[in-house]
JSON list of C-alpha atoms in Angstrom, two decimals:
[
{"chain": "A", "resi": 1312, "resn": "MET", "atom": "CA", "xyz": [108.70, -109.20, -105.51]},
{"chain": "A", "resi": 1313, "resn": "ARG", "atom": "CA", "xyz": [105.48, -110.79, -104.30]},
{"chain": "A", "resi": 1314, "resn": "ALA", "atom": "CA", "xyz": [106.90, -111.17, -100.79]},
{"chain": "A", "resi": 1315, "resn": "THR", "atom": "CA", "xyz": [107.73, -107.46, -100.73]},
{"chain": "A", "resi": 1316, "resn": "ALA", "atom": "CA", "xyz": [104.26, -106.49, -101.97]},
{"chain": "A", "resi": 1317, "resn": "SER", "atom": "CA", "xyz": [102.50, -108.67, -99.39]},
{"chain": "A", "resi": 1318, "resn": "HIS", "atom": "CA", "xyz": [104.84, -107.29, -96.70]},
{"chain": "A", "resi": 1319, "resn": "SER", "atom": "CA", "xyz": [103.95, -103.76, -97.78]},
{"chain": "A", "resi": 1320, "resn": "VAL", "atom": "CA", "xyz": [100.22, -104.59, -97.68]},
{"chain": "A", "resi": 1321, "resn": "ARG", "atom": "CA", "xyz": [100.59, -106.06, -94.17]},
{"chain": "A", "resi": 1322, "resn": "ARG", "atom": "CA", "xyz": [102.41, -102.93, -92.97]},
{"chain": "A", "resi": 1323, "resn": "GLN", "atom": "CA", "xyz": [99.74, -100.74, -94.52]},
{"chain": "A", "resi": 1324, "resn": "LEU", "atom": "CA", "xyz": [96.97, -102.78, -92.84]},
{"chain": "A", "resi": 1325, "resn": "ALA", "atom": "CA", "xyz": [98.83, -102.64, -89.52]},
{"chain": "A", "resi": 1326, "resn": "ARG", "atom": "CA", "xyz": [99.19, -98.85, -89.80]},
{"chain": "A", "resi": 1327, "resn": "ARG", "atom": "CA", "xyz": [95.52, -98.52, -90.64]},
{"chain": "A", "resi": 1328, "resn": "ALA", "atom": "CA", "xyz": [94.53, -100.72, -87.67]},
{"chain": "A", "resi": 1329, "resn": "ALA", "atom": "CA", "xyz": [96.78, -98.71, -85.34]},
{"chain": "A", "resi": 1330, "resn": "SER", "atom": "CA", "xyz": [95.30, -95.48, -86.63]},
{"chain": "A", "resi": 1331, "resn": "GLU", "atom": "CA", "xyz": [91.76, -96.78, -86.10]},
{"chain": "A", "resi": 1332, "resn": "ASN", "atom": "CA", "xyz": [92.69, -97.88, -82.58]},
{"chain": "A", "resi": 1333, "resn": "ARG", "atom": "CA", "xyz": [94.07, -94.41, -81.79]},
{"chain": "A", "resi": 1334, "resn": "THR", "atom": "CA", "xyz": [90.94, -92.79, -83.22]},
{"chain": "A", "resi": 1335, "resn": "ASN", "atom": "CA", "xyz": [88.68, -95.08, -81.18]},
{"chain": "A", "resi": 1336, "resn": "GLU", "atom": "CA", "xyz": [90.69, -94.34, -78.04]},
{"chain": "A", "resi": 1337, "resn": "ILE", "atom": "CA", "xyz": [90.47, -90.58, -78.66]},
{"chain": "A", "resi": 1338, "resn": "LEU", "atom": "CA", "xyz": [86.69, -90.84, -79.16]},
{"chain": "A", "resi": 1339, "resn": "ARG", "atom": "CA", "xyz": [86.28, -92.98, -76.04]},
{"chain": "A", "resi": 1340, "resn": "ARG", "atom": "CA", "xyz": [88.28, -90.55, -73.91]},
{"chain": "A", "resi": 1341, "resn": "SER", "atom": "CA", "xyz": [86.37, -87.61, -75.36]},
{"chain": "A", "resi": 1342, "resn": "ARG", "atom": "CA", "xyz": [83.05, -89.24, -74.42]},
{"chain": "A", "resi": 1343, "resn": "GLU", "atom": "CA", "xyz": [84.34, -89.97, -70.90]},
{"chain": "A", "resi": 1344, "resn": "VAL", "atom": "CA", "xyz": [85.57, -86.39, -70.46]},
{"chain": "A", "resi": 1345, "resn": "ASN", "atom": "CA", "xyz": [82.22, -85.02, -71.66]},
{"chain": "A", "resi": 1346, "resn": "ASP", "atom": "CA", "xyz": [80.34, -87.37, -69.31]},
{"chain": "A", "resi": 1347, "resn": "LEU", "atom": "CA", "xyz": [82.48, -86.31, -66.36]},
{"chain": "A", "resi": 1348, "resn": "GLY", "atom": "CA", "xyz": [81.96, -82.65, -67.24]},
{"chain": "A", "resi": 1349, "resn": "GLU", "atom": "CA", "xyz": [78.20, -83.19, -67.28]},
{"chain": "A", "resi": 1350, "resn": "GLN", "atom": "CA", "xyz": [78.38, -84.94, -63.90]},
{"chain": "A", "resi": 1351, "resn": "VAL", "atom": "CA", "xyz": [80.26, -81.96, -62.44]},
{"chain": "A", "resi": 1352, "resn": "GLU", "atom": "CA", "xyz": [77.62, -79.59, -63.82]},
{"chain": "A", "resi": 1353, "resn": "ILE", "atom": "CA", "xyz": [74.82, -81.70, -62.31]},
{"chain": "A", "resi": 1354, "resn": "ALA", "atom": "CA", "xyz": [76.59, -81.88, -58.94]},
{"chain": "A", "resi": 1355, "resn": "LEU", "atom": "CA", "xyz": [77.05, -78.10, -58.86]},
{"chain": "A", "resi": 1356, "resn": "ARG", "atom": "CA", "xyz": [73.45, -77.43, -59.86]},
{"chain": "A", "resi": 1357, "resn": "THR", "atom": "CA", "xyz": [72.29, -79.83, -57.15]},
{"chain": "A", "resi": 1358, "resn": "ARG", "atom": "CA", "xyz": [74.49, -78.04, -54.62]},
{"chain": "A", "resi": 1359, "resn": "ASP", "atom": "CA", "xyz": [73.16, -74.64, -55.68]},
{"chain": "A", "resi": 1360, "resn": "ALA", "atom": "CA", "xyz": [69.55, -75.80, -55.42]},
{"chain": "A", "resi": 1361, "resn": "THR", "atom": "CA", "xyz": [70.22, -77.26, -51.96]},
{"chain": "A", "resi": 1362, "resn": "ILE", "atom": "CA", "xyz": [71.82, -74.02, -50.78]},
{"chain": "A", "resi": 1363, "resn": "GLN", "atom": "CA", "xyz": [68.93, -71.99, -52.17]},
{"chain": "A", "resi": 1364, "resn": "ARG", "atom": "CA", "xyz": [66.34, -74.17, -50.37]},
{"chain": "A", "resi": 1365, "resn": "THR", "atom": "CA", "xyz": [68.33, -74.13, -47.13]},
{"chain": "A", "resi": 1366, "resn": "GLU", "atom": "CA", "xyz": [68.80, -70.37, -47.18]},
{"chain": "A", "resi": 1367, "resn": "ARG", "atom": "CA", "xyz": [65.14, -69.83, -47.96]},
{"chain": "A", "resi": 1368, "resn": "ARG", "atom": "CA", "xyz": [64.18, -71.99, -45.00]},
{"chain": "A", "resi": 1369, "resn": "ALA", "atom": "CA", "xyz": [66.60, -70.13, -42.70]},
{"chain": "A", "resi": 1370, "resn": "GLY", "atom": "CA", "xyz": [65.17, -66.81, -43.88]},
{"chain": "A", "resi": 1371, "resn": "GLU", "atom": "CA", "xyz": [61.65, -68.05, -43.26]},
{"chain": "A", "resi": 1372, "resn": "LEU", "atom": "CA", "xyz": [62.52, -69.08, -39.72]},
{"chain": "A", "resi": 1373, "resn": "LEU", "atom": "CA", "xyz": [64.28, -65.79, -38.97]},
{"chain": "A", "resi": 1374, "resn": "SER", "atom": "CA", "xyz": [61.29, -63.94, -40.34]},
{"chain": "A", "resi": 1375, "resn": "ARG", "atom": "CA", "xyz": [59.00, -65.90, -38.04]},
{"chain": "A", "resi": 1376, "resn": "LEU", "atom": "CA", "xyz": [61.20, -65.14, -35.05]},
{"chain": "A", "resi": 1377, "resn": "THR", "atom": "CA", "xyz": [61.25, -61.42, -35.79]},
{"chain": "A", "resi": 1378, "resn": "ARG", "atom": "CA", "xyz": [57.81, -60.90, -37.30]},
{"chain": "A", "resi": 1379, "resn": "ASP", "atom": "CA", "xyz": [55.62, -63.47, -35.53]},
{"chain": "A", "resi": 1380, "resn": "TYR", "atom": "CA", "xyz": [57.42, -63.56, -32.16]},
{"chain": "A", "resi": 1381, "resn": "GLY", "atom": "CA", "xyz": [58.54, -59.94, -32.11]},
{"chain": "A", "resi": 1382, "resn": "LEU", "atom": "CA", "xyz": [62.20, -60.66, -31.42]},
{"chain": "A", "resi": 1383, "resn": "GLN", "atom": "CA", "xyz": [64.81, -58.14, -32.48]},
{"chain": "A", "resi": 1384, "resn": "MET", "atom": "CA", "xyz": [67.23, -59.61, -35.02]},
{"chain": "A", "resi": 1385, "resn": "GLU", "atom": "CA", "xyz": [70.03, -59.71, -32.43]},
{"chain": "A", "resi": 1386, "resn": "ARG", "atom": "CA", "xyz": [67.87, -61.79, -30.06]},
{"chain": "A", "resi": 1387, "resn": "ALA", "atom": "CA", "xyz": [66.75, -64.06, -32.88]},
{"chain": "A", "resi": 1388, "resn": "LEU", "atom": "CA", "xyz": [70.36, -64.62, -33.87]},
{"chain": "A", "resi": 1389, "resn": "GLU", "atom": "CA", "xyz": [71.30, -65.49, -30.29]},
{"chain": "A", "resi": 1390, "resn": "ARG", "atom": "CA", "xyz": [68.82, -68.34, -30.61]},
{"chain": "A", "resi": 1391, "resn": "CYS", "atom": "CA", "xyz": [70.81, -69.58, -33.62]},
{"chain": "A", "resi": 1392, "resn": "GLY", "atom": "CA", "xyz": [73.75, -70.49, -31.41]},
{"chain": "A", "resi": 1393, "resn": "GLY", "atom": "CA", "xyz": [76.06, -67.82, -32.80]},
{"chain": "A", "resi": 1394, "resn": "GLU", "atom": "CA", "xyz": [76.20, -69.50, -36.20]},
{"chain": "A", "resi": 1395, "resn": "VAL", "atom": "CA", "xyz": [74.73, -66.56, -38.13]},
{"chain": "A", "resi": 1396, "resn": "SER", "atom": "CA", "xyz": [76.10, -63.03, -38.33]},
{"chain": "A", "resi": 1397, "resn": "ARG", "atom": "CA", "xyz": [73.76, -60.04, -38.20]},
{"chain": "A", "resi": 1398, "resn": "THR", "atom": "CA", "xyz": [74.57, -59.25, -41.84]},
{"chain": "A", "resi": 1399, "resn": "GLU", "atom": "CA", "xyz": [73.84, -62.81, -42.91]},
{"chain": "A", "resi": 1400, "resn": "GLY", "atom": "CA", "xyz": [70.67, -62.98, -40.84]},
{"chain": "A", "resi": 1401, "resn": "ASN", "atom": "CA", "xyz": [69.36, -59.75, -42.34]},
{"chain": "A", "resi": 1402, "resn": "ARG", "atom": "CA", "xyz": [70.20, -60.95, -45.85]},
{"chain": "A", "resi": 1403, "resn": "LEU", "atom": "CA", "xyz": [68.43, -64.27, -45.34]},
{"chain": "A", "resi": 1404, "resn": "ARG", "atom": "CA", "xyz": [65.33, -62.64, -43.83]},
{"chain": "A", "resi": 1405, "resn": "ARG", "atom": "CA", "xyz": [65.11, -59.92, -46.50]},
{"chain": "A", "resi": 1406, "resn": "GLN", "atom": "CA", "xyz": [65.54, -62.45, -49.27]},
{"chain": "A", "resi": 1407, "resn": "PHE", "atom": "CA", "xyz": [62.74, -64.61, -47.88]},
{"chain": "A", "resi": 1408, "resn": "GLU", "atom": "CA", "xyz": [60.43, -61.65, -47.30]},
{"chain": "A", "resi": 1409, "resn": "ARG", "atom": "CA", "xyz": [61.02, -60.39, -50.85]},
{"chain": "A", "resi": 1410, "resn": "GLU", "atom": "CA", "xyz": [59.97, -63.78, -52.21]},
{"chain": "A", "resi": 1411, "resn": "ASP", "atom": "CA", "xyz": [57.13, -64.32, -49.74]},
{"chain": "A", "resi": 1412, "resn": "PRO", "atom": "CA", "xyz": [55.89, -61.02, -48.31]},
{"chain": "A", "resi": 1413, "resn": "ALA", "atom": "CA", "xyz": [53.74, -61.08, -45.17]},
{"chain": "A", "resi": 1414, "resn": "PRO", "atom": "CA", "xyz": [50.03, -60.86, -45.80]},
{"chain": "A", "resi": 1415, "resn": "MET", "atom": "CA", "xyz": [48.65, -57.37, -45.22]},
{"chain": "A", "resi": 1416, "resn": "SER", "atom": "CA", "xyz": [46.26, -57.16, -42.25]}
]
């Protein structure tokens, strides 16, 4: 009878250890998944900030070409090597000028 009881205790301890190992593995994976999710969020926020800065700079330069140098938007866009459509150029310039209007003379 004692052999059966000690065998039962060993099985119970083994089950408990296996359960703890599964729990630890689930917690570890959960932490890793959360960390990866946070890294994705940071990468996307970084991308968005970079795009915003880049578009603002492009709008500023288009504004200078049209406002300071008197070029029509079509001529300014020709200077961009055909990389910017008229719609996009107008959007970028308007967005910049809304944020940073020209000083009134």
